[in-house]
Amino acid sequence: MLGFSLRSLWNRRFVAGLTVLAISLSVALILGVERLRDGARDSFANSASGIDLIVAPRGNSVQILMATVFGVGGTGTGMTWDSFEWLEDRPEVAWAVPIQMGDNHRGYPVIGTVASYFEHFRHSGGQPLSLAAGTFLSGDGADAAVVGAEVAARFDYAPGAVIVNAHGAGEVSFDLHDDAPFTISGVLAPTGTAVDRMVFVTLEGFDALHAQEYAPAADPLDPAAMLTDDHDDHDGHDAHEDHGEHEGTEAKHSHEPDRINAVYVGLIDRTNVLGLQRAVNERASDALSAVLPAVALAELWGITGTAERAMRLMAWAVALAGMIGMVVMLSATLDTRRREFAILRSVGATPTRIFSLIVAEAAILTAAGLILGLVLLTVATFVTDPILSARFGMRLGLNVFGMREMATLFVIFWAGLLASLFPAVRVYRMTLADGLSVRL
């Protein structure tokens, strides 16, 4: 019966091929939407793990999360260094890491930070950052840079390579800082998170990019200007950074910029997170927001939930259209195949066996659509994964199909069999009536 069904479908291969294609597209779309959803949530959750609180200038929590963790957008005008020191000295705080943003390297976000970033940052359920080559940022290398795995792979970077950053976020570069190049000191191992698409420099190096934007133009005839040490900017004594020196006390950080964009905070006891959040939000000298990454992610999923449901409904609508197409194809050919069924009856085939023939054809079409859909999904994942990783720091991965995906395939297969019952019952009655009728 299976061989006969295959030969019968081959005789109608064009229409059967279109039916298989419709089913395969629906399968690829349904599984692709779920995989994209899960990949996005896993990637976002992995990128934000290990951070108890994100403090930034007053703003929307989702916007702050996207800007500070994923390098998408910005956080506004910035927060003062005094606020960072106040936060760092709080008794609840175990560590605090300052973040500067606003520059890019060939479309990838540039992050100004301190060496302790690589000590405290965690991803993928608590794993620390590791190096594929070179060393992390150190206090004595203002022009050093550490690049993520995606950046290094795309531009073939290795320790010792010289790079130039530009002012502006994303691919929009307003000013190329070719007068302040950086030397790559290290390349991070792949993490599957947004860190892979970032370039990290020191706070001093980040400020050096903009020193000339804030410094007044020097008069070449002024004797005082001639005596100015050209390297003062790299020692943390820019015109806009003089406040970093604290007479009579030793500074905790080698460089203290006027403003930063955000602070990653880790707590000694996470039960104090709400109290610290309230203290930050109520700080009078600086309008700040303290964001819990998990809560901000929940808000993000709430925003995207409607779009996810719409995409899921659209995918199942395509699957339904594929099943209807199969029913139409099988039903439309019944009258033209009446002679075929009569011949089968004449050689001893019962109406039940002809009923089984129609169901077998539907099973073959559905199974072929499922297999082709899995192939299309694998190819689409292979093609889009590098693009999603480069632009959004999100990886889908060629994962083994899980129980939920297998359950989806099971439901679609049995839906195809159920859809075939209508033409199968019709052909059963047709062949039964033809067998009982008397032909002259």
CSV table of C-alpha atoms in Angstrom, one decimal:
chain,number,residue,atom,x,y,z
A,1,MET,CA,0.0,0.0,0.0
A,2,LEU,CA,2.9,2.4,0.8
A,3,GLY,CA,4.6,1.8,-2.5
A,4,PHE,CA,1.3,2.2,-4.4
A,5,SER,CA,0.7,5.5,-2.6
A,6,LEU,CA,4.1,6.8,-3.5
A,7,ARG,CA,3.6,5.9,-7.2
A,8,SER,CA,0.2,7.5,-7.1
A,9,LEU,CA,1.6,10.7,-5.6
A,10,TRP,CA,4.4,10.7,-8.2
A,11,ASN,CA,1.9,10.9,-11.0
A,12,ARG,CA,0.6,14.0,-9.3
A,13,ARG,CA,4.0,15.3,-8.2
A,14,PHE,CA,3.5,19.0,-9.1
A,15,VAL,CA,0.4,19.5,-6.9
A,16,ALA,CA,1.8,17.1,-4.3
A,17,GLY,CA,5.0,19.1,-4.2
A,18,LEU,CA,3.2,22.4,-3.6
A,19,THR,CA,1.3,20.7,-0.8
A,20,VAL,CA,4.5,19.5,0.8
A,21,LEU,CA,6.1,22.9,0.4
A,22,ALA,CA,3.1,24.6,2.2
A,23,ILE,CA,3.3,22.2,5.1
A,24,SER,CA,7.1,22.5,5.3
A,25,LEU,CA,6.9,26.3,5.4
A,26,SER,CA,4.3,26.1,8.2
A,27,VAL,CA,6.5,23.7,10.2
A,28,ALA,CA,9.6,25.9,9.7
A,29,LEU,CA,7.6,29.0,10.7
A,30,ILE,CA,6.1,27.5,13.8
A,31,LEU,CA,9.3,26.0,15.1
A,32,GLY,CA,11.3,29.1,14.0
A,33,VAL,CA,9.1,31.4,16.0
A,34,GLU,CA,9.5,29.3,19.1
A,35,ARG,CA,13.2,28.9,18.7
A,36,LEU,CA,13.6,32.7,18.1
A,37,ARG,CA,11.6,33.4,21.2
A,38,ASP,CA,13.5,31.0,23.4
A,39,GLY,CA,16.9,32.1,21.9
A,40,ALA,CA,16.1,35.7,22.6
A,41,ARG,CA,15.0,35.0,26.2
A,42,ASP,CA,17.9,32.8,27.0
A,43,SER,CA,20.4,35.2,25.5
A,44,PHE,CA,19.0,38.2,27.3
A,45,ALA,CA,18.8,36.3,30.6
A,46,ASN,CA,22.4,35.0,30.2
A,47,SER,CA,23.7,38.4,29.4
A,48,ALA,CA,22.2,39.9,32.6
A,49,SER,CA,23.1,37.2,35.0
A,50,GLY,CA,25.3,38.1,38.0
A,51,ILE,CA,24.2,41.7,38.1
A,52,ASP,CA,22.0,42.6,41.1
A,53,LEU,CA,21.3,46.2,40.2
A,54,ILE,CA,21.9,48.6,37.3
A,55,VAL,CA,22.1,52.3,38.3
A,56,ALA,CA,21.8,54.9,35.6
A,57,PRO,CA,20.4,58.4,35.0
A,58,ARG,CA,16.6,58.5,35.5
A,59,GLY,CA,14.8,56.7,32.7
A,60,ASN,CA,12.8,53.7,31.6
A,61,SER,CA,14.0,50.4,33.1
A,62,VAL,CA,13.8,48.5,29.8
A,63,GLN,CA,15.7,51.3,28.0
A,64,ILE,CA,18.4,51.2,30.7
A,65,LEU,CA,18.7,47.4,30.5
A,66,MET,CA,19.0,47.5,26.7
A,67,ALA,CA,21.6,50.2,26.6
A,68,THR,CA,23.8,49.0,29.4
A,69,VAL,CA,23.7,45.2,28.9
A,70,PHE,CA,23.1,44.9,25.2
A,71,GLY,CA,24.6,48.1,23.9
A,72,VAL,CA,21.4,49.2,22.2
A,73,GLY,CA,20.4,52.9,22.6
A,74,GLY,CA,21.7,55.2,25.4
A,75,THR,CA,21.0,56.2,29.0
A,76,GLY,CA,20.8,60.0,28.7
A,77,THR,CA,23.2,62.7,29.9
A,78,GLY,CA,25.0,60.5,32.5
A,79,MET,CA,25.5,60.4,36.2
A,80,THR,CA,28.2,62.1,38.3
A,81,TRP,CA,31.3,60.4,39.6
A,82,ASP,CA,30.3,61.5,43.1
A,83,SER,CA,27.1,59.4,42.8
A,84,PHE,CA,29.3,56.4,41.8
A,85,GLU,CA,31.5,56.9,44.9
A,86,TRP,CA,28.4,57.2,47.1
A,87,LEU,CA,27.1,54.0,45.6
A,88,GLU,CA,30.4,52.2,45.9
A,89,ASP,CA,30.7,53.1,49.6
A,90,ARG,CA,27.3,51.9,50.5
A,91,PRO,CA,27.4,49.1,53.1
A,92,GLU,CA,25.2,46.8,51.1
A,93,VAL,CA,27.4,46.9,48.0
A,94,ALA,CA,30.0,44.2,47.5
A,95,TRP,CA,31.3,45.7,44.2
A,96,ALA,CA,30.4,48.5,41.7
A,97,VAL,CA,31.6,48.8,38.2
A,98,PRO,CA,31.3,52.1,36.2
A,99,ILE,CA,30.3,52.0,32.6
A,100,GLN,CA,30.8,54.6,29.9
A,101,MET,CA,29.1,54.4,26.4
A,102,GLY,CA,28.5,56.4,23.3
A,103,ASP,CA,31.3,55.3,20.9
A,104,ASN,CA,31.5,52.5,18.5
A,105,HIS,CA,34.1,50.5,16.6
A,106,ARG,CA,32.9,49.8,13.0
A,107,GLY,CA,29.3,49.5,14.3
A,108,TYR,CA,30.1,47.6,17.5
A,109,PRO,CA,29.5,49.3,20.9
A,110,VAL,CA,32.6,50.6,22.8
A,111,ILE,CA,32.4,50.3,26.6
A,112,GLY,CA,34.6,52.3,28.9
A,113,THR,CA,35.1,50.5,32.2
A,114,VAL,CA,37.6,49.3,34.8
A,115,ALA,CA,39.6,46.1,35.1
A,116,SER,CA,37.2,44.8,37.8
A,117,TYR,CA,34.5,44.5,35.1
A,118,PHE,CA,36.0,41.2,34.0
A,119,GLU,CA,36.3,40.0,37.5
A,120,HIS,CA,32.7,40.5,38.5
A,121,PHE,CA,30.7,40.2,35.3
A,122,ARG,CA,28.9,36.8,34.9
A,123,HIS,CA,27.0,35.2,32.1
A,124,SER,CA,25.1,32.0,31.3
A,125,GLY,CA,24.2,31.2,34.8
A,126,GLY,CA,27.2,32.5,36.7
A,127,GLN,CA,30.2,31.7,34.4
A,128,PRO,CA,33.0,34.3,34.4
A,129,LEU,CA,34.5,35.9,31.4
A,130,SER,CA,37.6,34.2,30.0
A,131,LEU,CA,40.2,35.0,27.4
A,132,ALA,CA,40.8,33.2,24.1
A,133,ALA,CA,44.1,35.2,23.8
A,134,GLY,CA,46.0,38.0,25.5
A,135,THR,CA,45.3,39.7,28.8
A,136,PHE,CA,42.5,41.7,30.4
A,137,LEU,CA,42.6,45.5,30.8
A,138,SER,CA,45.1,46.6,33.4
A,139,GLY,CA,45.6,49.9,35.2
A,140,ASP,CA,48.8,50.9,33.4
A,141,GLY,CA,47.4,50.6,29.8
A,142,ALA,CA,45.2,53.5,29.0
A,143,ASP,CA,45.3,52.7,25.3
A,144,ALA,CA,44.5,49.0,25.8
A,145,ALA,CA,41.3,47.4,24.5
A,146,VAL,CA,39.7,44.0,24.9
A,147,VAL,CA,37.4,42.8,22.1
A,148,GLY,CA,34.6,40.3,22.2
A,149,ALA,CA,34.7,37.1,20.2
A,150,GLU,CA,32.3,38.2,17.5
A,151,VAL,CA,34.3,41.4,16.9
A,152,ALA,CA,37.6,39.5,16.7
A,153,ALA,CA,36.2,36.9,14.4
A,154,ARG,CA,34.6,39.4,12.0
A,155,PHE,CA,37.7,41.6,11.6
A,156,ASP,CA,40.4,38.9,12.3
A,157,TYR,CA,41.7,40.8,15.3
A,158,ALA,CA,44.4,39.4,17.6
A,159,PRO,CA,46.4,40.8,20.6
A,160,GLY,CA,48.7,43.6,19.3
A,161,ALA,CA,46.3,44.8,16.6
A,162,VAL,CA,45.7,48.6,16.5
A,163,ILE,CA,42.1,49.8,16.2
A,164,VAL,CA,40.4,53.2,15.9
A,165,ASN,CA,37.0,53.9,17.5
A,166,ALA,CA,34.4,56.5,16.5
A,167,HIS,CA,32.0,58.8,18.3
A,168,GLY,CA,28.3,57.8,18.0
A,169,ALA,CA,26.2,54.7,18.7
A,170,GLY,CA,25.6,51.9,16.3
A,171,GLU,CA,26.8,52.3,12.7
A,172,VAL,CA,26.3,56.0,12.8
A,173,SER,CA,29.8,57.5,13.4
A,174,PHE,CA,30.0,61.3,13.8
A,175,ASP,CA,33.8,61.5,14.3
A,176,LEU,CA,36.5,59.0,13.7
A,177,HIS,CA,39.0,59.2,16.6
A,178,ASP,CA,42.1,58.3,14.5
A,179,ASP,CA,44.2,60.5,16.8
A,180,ALA,CA,43.6,58.2,19.8
A,181,PRO,CA,44.1,54.5,18.6
A,182,PHE,CA,43.9,51.5,20.9
A,183,THR,CA,46.0,48.4,21.0
A,184,ILE,CA,44.2,45.1,21.5
A,185,SER,CA,45.5,43.4,24.7
A,186,GLY,CA,43.0,40.6,24.8
A,187,VAL,CA,40.3,38.7,22.9
A,188,LEU,CA,37.4,37.2,25.0
A,189,ALA,CA,36.3,33.6,24.6
A,190,PRO,CA,32.8,33.3,23.0
A,191,THR,CA,29.9,33.6,25.5
A,192,GLY,CA,26.9,33.6,23.2
A,193,THR,CA,25.8,36.9,24.7
A,194,ALA,CA,26.0,40.6,23.9
A,195,VAL,CA,29.5,40.7,25.3
A,196,ASP,CA,30.7,39.0,22.1
A,197,ARG,CA,29.9,42.1,20.1
A,198,MET,CA,31.5,44.7,22.4
A,199,VAL,CA,34.9,46.5,22.6
A,200,PHE,CA,36.1,47.3,26.1
A,201,VAL,CA,38.5,50.2,26.9
A,202,THR,CA,39.6,51.8,30.1
A,203,LEU,CA,37.8,54.9,31.5
A,204,GLU,CA,41.0,56.9,30.9
A,205,GLY,CA,41.2,55.7,27.3
A,206,PHE,CA,37.5,56.4,26.7
A,207,ASP,CA,37.9,59.9,28.1
A,208,ALA,CA,41.0,60.5,25.9
A,209,LEU,CA,38.9,60.0,22.8
A,210,HIS,CA,36.9,63.1,23.8
A,211,ALA,CA,39.6,65.2,25.5
A,212,GLN,CA,39.9,67.6,22.5
A,213,GLU,CA,36.2,68.0,22.3
A,214,TYR,CA,36.1,69.7,25.7
A,215,ALA,CA,39.5,71.3,25.9
A,216,PRO,CA,39.7,75.0,24.8
A,217,ALA,CA,41.8,75.8,21.8
A,218,ALA,CA,45.4,76.7,22.9
A,219,ASP,CA,47.0,79.9,21.7
A,220,PRO,CA,50.3,78.9,20.0
A,221,LEU,CA,51.8,82.3,21.0
A,222,ASP,CA,51.0,81.8,24.7
A,223,PRO,CA,54.2,80.7,26.5
A,224,ALA,CA,52.1,78.8,29.1
A,225,ALA,CA,50.6,76.7,26.3
A,226,MET,CA,54.1,75.9,25.0
A,227,LEU,CA,55.0,74.5,28.4
A,228,THR,CA,51.9,72.4,28.6
A,229,ASP,CA,52.7,68.7,28.8
A,230,ASP,CA,51.0,67.0,25.9
A,231,HIS,CA,50.6,63.8,27.9
A,232,ASP,CA,48.6,65.4,30.8
A,233,ASP,CA,45.3,64.1,29.2
A,234,HIS,CA,46.5,60.5,29.6
A,235,ASP,CA,47.3,61.1,33.2
A,236,GLY,CA,43.7,61.9,34.1
A,237,HIS,CA,44.1,65.7,34.3
A,238,ASP,CA,41.9,66.9,31.4
A,239,ALA,CA,40.2,70.2,31.8
A,240,HIS,CA,37.0,68.4,32.4
A,241,GLU,CA,38.5,65.8,34.8
A,242,ASP,CA,40.3,68.0,37.4
A,243,HIS,CA,37.8,67.1,40.0
A,244,GLY,CA,39.2,63.6,40.1
A,245,GLU,CA,42.1,64.7,42.3
A,246,HIS,CA,41.3,64.6,46.0
A,247,GLU,CA,43.9,66.6,48.0
A,248,GLY,CA,45.1,64.8,51.1
A,249,THR,CA,43.4,61.5,50.3
A,250,GLU,CA,44.3,58.7,48.0
A,251,ALA,CA,41.9,58.1,45.1
A,252,LYS,CA,40.3,54.7,44.9
A,253,HIS,CA,40.5,54.7,41.1
A,254,SER,CA,43.4,55.8,38.9
A,255,HIS,CA,41.1,57.8,36.7
A,256,GLU,CA,37.8,59.5,37.8
A,257,PRO,CA,35.8,61.0,34.9
A,258,ASP,CA,33.3,63.7,35.4
A,259,ARG,CA,30.4,61.6,34.2
A,260,ILE,CA,29.6,58.0,33.5
A,261,ASN,CA,26.6,56.3,32.0
A,262,ALA,CA,25.8,53.6,34.4
A,263,VAL,CA,27.0,51.3,37.2
A,264,TYR,CA,26.7,47.6,37.6
A,265,VAL,CA,26.2,46.7,41.2
A,266,GLY,CA,26.7,43.4,43.1
A,267,LEU,CA,25.3,43.1,46.6
A,268,ILE,CA,26.7,41.4,49.7
A,269,ASP,CA,23.2,40.2,50.5
A,270,ARG,CA,20.6,40.2,47.8
A,271,THR,CA,17.8,40.7,50.3
A,272,ASN,CA,18.9,44.3,50.5
A,273,VAL,CA,18.3,45.0,46.9
A,274,LEU,CA,14.9,46.7,47.4
A,275,GLY,CA,16.3,49.0,50.1
A,276,LEU,CA,19.2,50.0,48.0
A,277,GLN,CA,16.9,50.6,45.0
A,278,ARG,CA,14.8,52.9,47.1
A,279,ALA,CA,17.8,54.8,48.4
A,280,VAL,CA,19.1,55.3,44.8
A,281,ASN,CA,15.7,56.4,43.5
A,282,GLU,CA,15.4,58.9,46.4
A,283,ARG,CA,18.9,60.4,46.1
A,284,ALA,CA,18.4,64.2,45.8
A,285,SER,CA,21.7,65.3,44.3
A,286,ASP,CA,21.4,63.2,41.2
A,287,ALA,CA,18.3,61.9,39.4
A,288,LEU,CA,19.0,58.2,39.2
A,289,SER,CA,17.1,54.9,38.5
A,290,ALA,CA,18.0,51.6,40.0
A,291,VAL,CA,16.9,48.7,37.8
A,292,LEU,CA,16.6,45.1,38.7
A,293,PRO,CA,17.6,43.2,35.5
A,294,ALA,CA,15.1,40.3,36.1
A,295,VAL,CA,12.2,42.8,36.6
A,296,ALA,CA,13.2,44.8,33.5
A,297,LEU,CA,13.4,41.6,31.4
A,298,ALA,CA,9.9,40.7,32.6
A,299,GLU,CA,8.7,44.1,31.5
A,300,LEU,CA,10.4,43.5,28.1
A,301,TRP,CA,8.6,40.2,27.6
A,302,GLY,CA,5.4,41.8,28.5
A,303,ILE,CA,5.9,44.4,25.8
A,304,THR,CA,6.9,41.8,23.2
A,305,GLY,CA,4.2,39.2,24.4
A,306,THR,CA,1.6,40.6,22.0
A,307,ALA,CA,4.0,40.3,19.0
A,308,GLU,CA,5.0,36.8,20.1
A,309,ARG,CA,1.3,35.7,20.2
A,310,ALA,CA,0.6,37.3,16.8
A,311,MET,CA,3.6,35.5,15.2
A,312,ARG,CA,2.5,32.2,16.8
A,313,LEU,CA,-1.0,32.6,15.5
A,314,MET,CA,0.3,33.5,12.1
A,315,ALA,CA,2.5,30.4,12.0
A,316,TRP,CA,-0.4,28.1,13.0
A,317,ALA,CA,-2.6,29.8,10.4
A,318,VAL,CA,0.0,28.9,7.8
A,319,ALA,CA,-0.1,25.3,9.0
A,320,LEU,CA,-3.9,25.3,8.8
A,321,ALA,CA,-3.7,26.6,5.2
A,322,GLY,CA,-1.3,23.8,4.4
A,323,MET,CA,-3.7,21.2,5.8
A,324,ILE,CA,-6.6,22.7,3.9
A,325,GLY,CA,-4.5,22.7,0.7
A,326,MET,CA,-3.8,19.0,1.2
A,327,VAL,CA,-7.5,18.2,1.7
A,328,VAL,CA,-8.4,20.2,-1.4
A,329,MET,CA,-5.7,18.4,-3.5
A,330,LEU,CA,-6.9,14.9,-2.3
A,331,SER,CA,-10.6,15.8,-2.8
A,332,ALA,CA,-10.2,17.5,-6.2
A,333,THR,CA,-8.6,14.4,-7.7
A,334,LEU,CA,-11.2,11.9,-6.4
A,335,ASP,CA,-13.5,12.2,-9.5
A,336,THR,CA,-10.6,12.0,-11.9
A,337,ARG,CA,-9.3,8.9,-10.0
A,338,ARG,CA,-12.6,7.1,-10.1
A,339,ARG,CA,-11.4,4.8,-12.9
A,340,GLU,CA,-8.2,4.0,-10.8
A,341,PHE,CA,-10.4,3.1,-7.8
A,342,ALA,CA,-12.6,0.9,-10.1
A,343,ILE,CA,-9.6,-1.0,-11.3
A,344,LEU,CA,-8.4,-1.6,-7.8
A,345,ARG,CA,-11.9,-2.9,-6.8
A,346,SER,CA,-11.8,-5.2,-9.8
A,347,VAL,CA,-8.6,-6.8,-8.6
A,348,GLY,CA,-9.9,-7.4,-5.1
A,349,ALA,CA,-9.3,-4.2,-3.2
A,350,THR,CA,-11.9,-3.5,-0.6
A,351,PRO,CA,-13.3,0.0,0.1
A,352,THR,CA,-11.4,-0.1,3.4
A,353,ARG,CA,-8.1,-0.6,1.6
A,354,ILE,CA,-8.9,2.3,-0.7
A,355,PHE,CA,-9.8,4.4,2.3
A,356,SER,CA,-6.3,3.4,3.7
A,357,LEU,CA,-4.7,4.5,0.4
A,358,ILE,CA,-6.0,8.1,0.8
A,359,VAL,CA,-4.9,8.2,4.5
A,360,ALA,CA,-1.5,6.8,3.5
A,361,GLU,CA,-1.1,9.5,0.9
A,362,ALA,CA,-1.9,12.2,3.4
A,363,ALA,CA,0.6,10.6,5.9
A,364,ILE,CA,3.3,10.7,3.2
A,365,LEU,CA,2.6,14.3,2.3
A,366,THR,CA,2.6,15.4,6.0
A,367,ALA,CA,5.7,13.5,6.9
A,368,ALA,CA,7.5,14.9,3.8
A,369,GLY,CA,6.4,18.4,4.8
A,370,LEU,CA,7.7,17.8,8.4
A,371,ILE,CA,11.1,16.6,7.2
A,372,LEU,CA,11.5,19.4,4.6
A,373,GLY,CA,10.4,21.9,7.3
A,374,LEU,CA,13.1,20.7,9.6
A,375,VAL,CA,15.6,21.1,6.8
A,376,LEU,CA,14.5,24.6,6.0
A,377,LEU,CA,14.6,25.5,9.7
A,378,THR,CA,18.2,24.2,10.0
A,379,VAL,CA,19.3,26.1,6.9
A,380,ALA,CA,17.6,29.3,8.1
A,381,THR,CA,19.2,29.0,11.5
A,382,PHE,CA,22.6,28.4,10.0
A,383,VAL,CA,22.2,31.5,7.8
A,384,THR,CA,20.7,33.9,10.3
A,385,ASP,CA,22.6,32.9,13.5
A,386,PRO,CA,25.7,35.0,12.6
A,387,ILE,CA,23.5,38.0,11.7
A,388,LEU,CA,21.5,37.8,14.9
A,389,SER,CA,24.7,37.4,16.9
A,390,ALA,CA,26.5,40.3,15.2
A,391,ARG,CA,23.6,42.8,15.5
A,392,PHE,CA,21.8,41.7,18.6
A,393,GLY,CA,24.2,39.5,20.5
A,394,MET,CA,21.6,36.6,20.3
A,395,ARG,CA,22.4,33.1,19.2
A,396,LEU,CA,19.8,30.5,18.1
A,397,GLY,CA,22.3,27.6,17.7
A,398,LEU,CA,21.7,24.3,15.9
A,399,ASN,CA,20.1,22.7,18.9
A,400,VAL,CA,18.7,19.2,19.1
A,401,PHE,CA,15.0,19.3,19.0
A,402,GLY,CA,13.4,19.3,22.4
A,403,MET,CA,10.2,17.7,23.8
A,404,ARG,CA,8.1,20.7,23.0
A,405,GLU,CA,9.2,20.8,19.4
A,406,MET,CA,8.7,17.1,19.0
A,407,ALA,CA,5.2,17.5,20.5
A,408,THR,CA,4.5,20.2,17.9
A,409,LEU,CA,5.6,17.9,15.1
A,410,PHE,CA,3.4,15.1,16.5
A,411,VAL,CA,0.4,17.4,16.6
A,412,ILE,CA,1.0,18.6,13.0
A,413,PHE,CA,1.4,15.0,11.8
A,414,TRP,CA,-1.9,13.8,13.4
A,415,ALA,CA,-3.6,17.0,12.2
A,416,GLY,CA,-2.6,15.9,8.7
A,417,LEU,CA,-4.1,12.4,9.2
A,418,LEU,CA,-7.3,13.9,10.6
A,419,ALA,CA,-7.6,16.3,7.7
A,420,SER,CA,-7.4,13.3,5.3
A,421,LEU,CA,-10.4,11.7,6.8
A,422,PHE,CA,-12.9,13.8,4.8
A,423,PRO,CA,-11.6,12.8,1.4
A,424,ALA,CA,-11.0,9.2,2.6
A,425,VAL,CA,-14.6,8.8,3.8
A,426,ARG,CA,-15.8,10.2,0.5
A,427,VAL,CA,-13.7,7.8,-1.6
A,428,TYR,CA,-14.9,4.9,0.7
A,429,ARG,CA,-18.5,5.7,-0.1
A,430,MET,CA,-17.8,6.3,-3.7
A,431,THR,CA,-16.0,3.0,-4.2
A,432,LEU,CA,-18.7,1.2,-2.2
A,433,ALA,CA,-21.5,2.7,-4.4
A,434,ASP,CA,-19.6,1.9,-7.6
A,435,GLY,CA,-19.2,-1.7,-6.4
A,436,LEU,CA,-22.9,-2.1,-5.7
A,437,SER,CA,-24.1,-0.4,-8.9
A,438,VAL,CA,-25.0,-2.4,-12.0
A,439,ARG,CA,-23.3,-1.1,-15.1
A,440,LEU,CA,-24.8,-2.0,-18.5
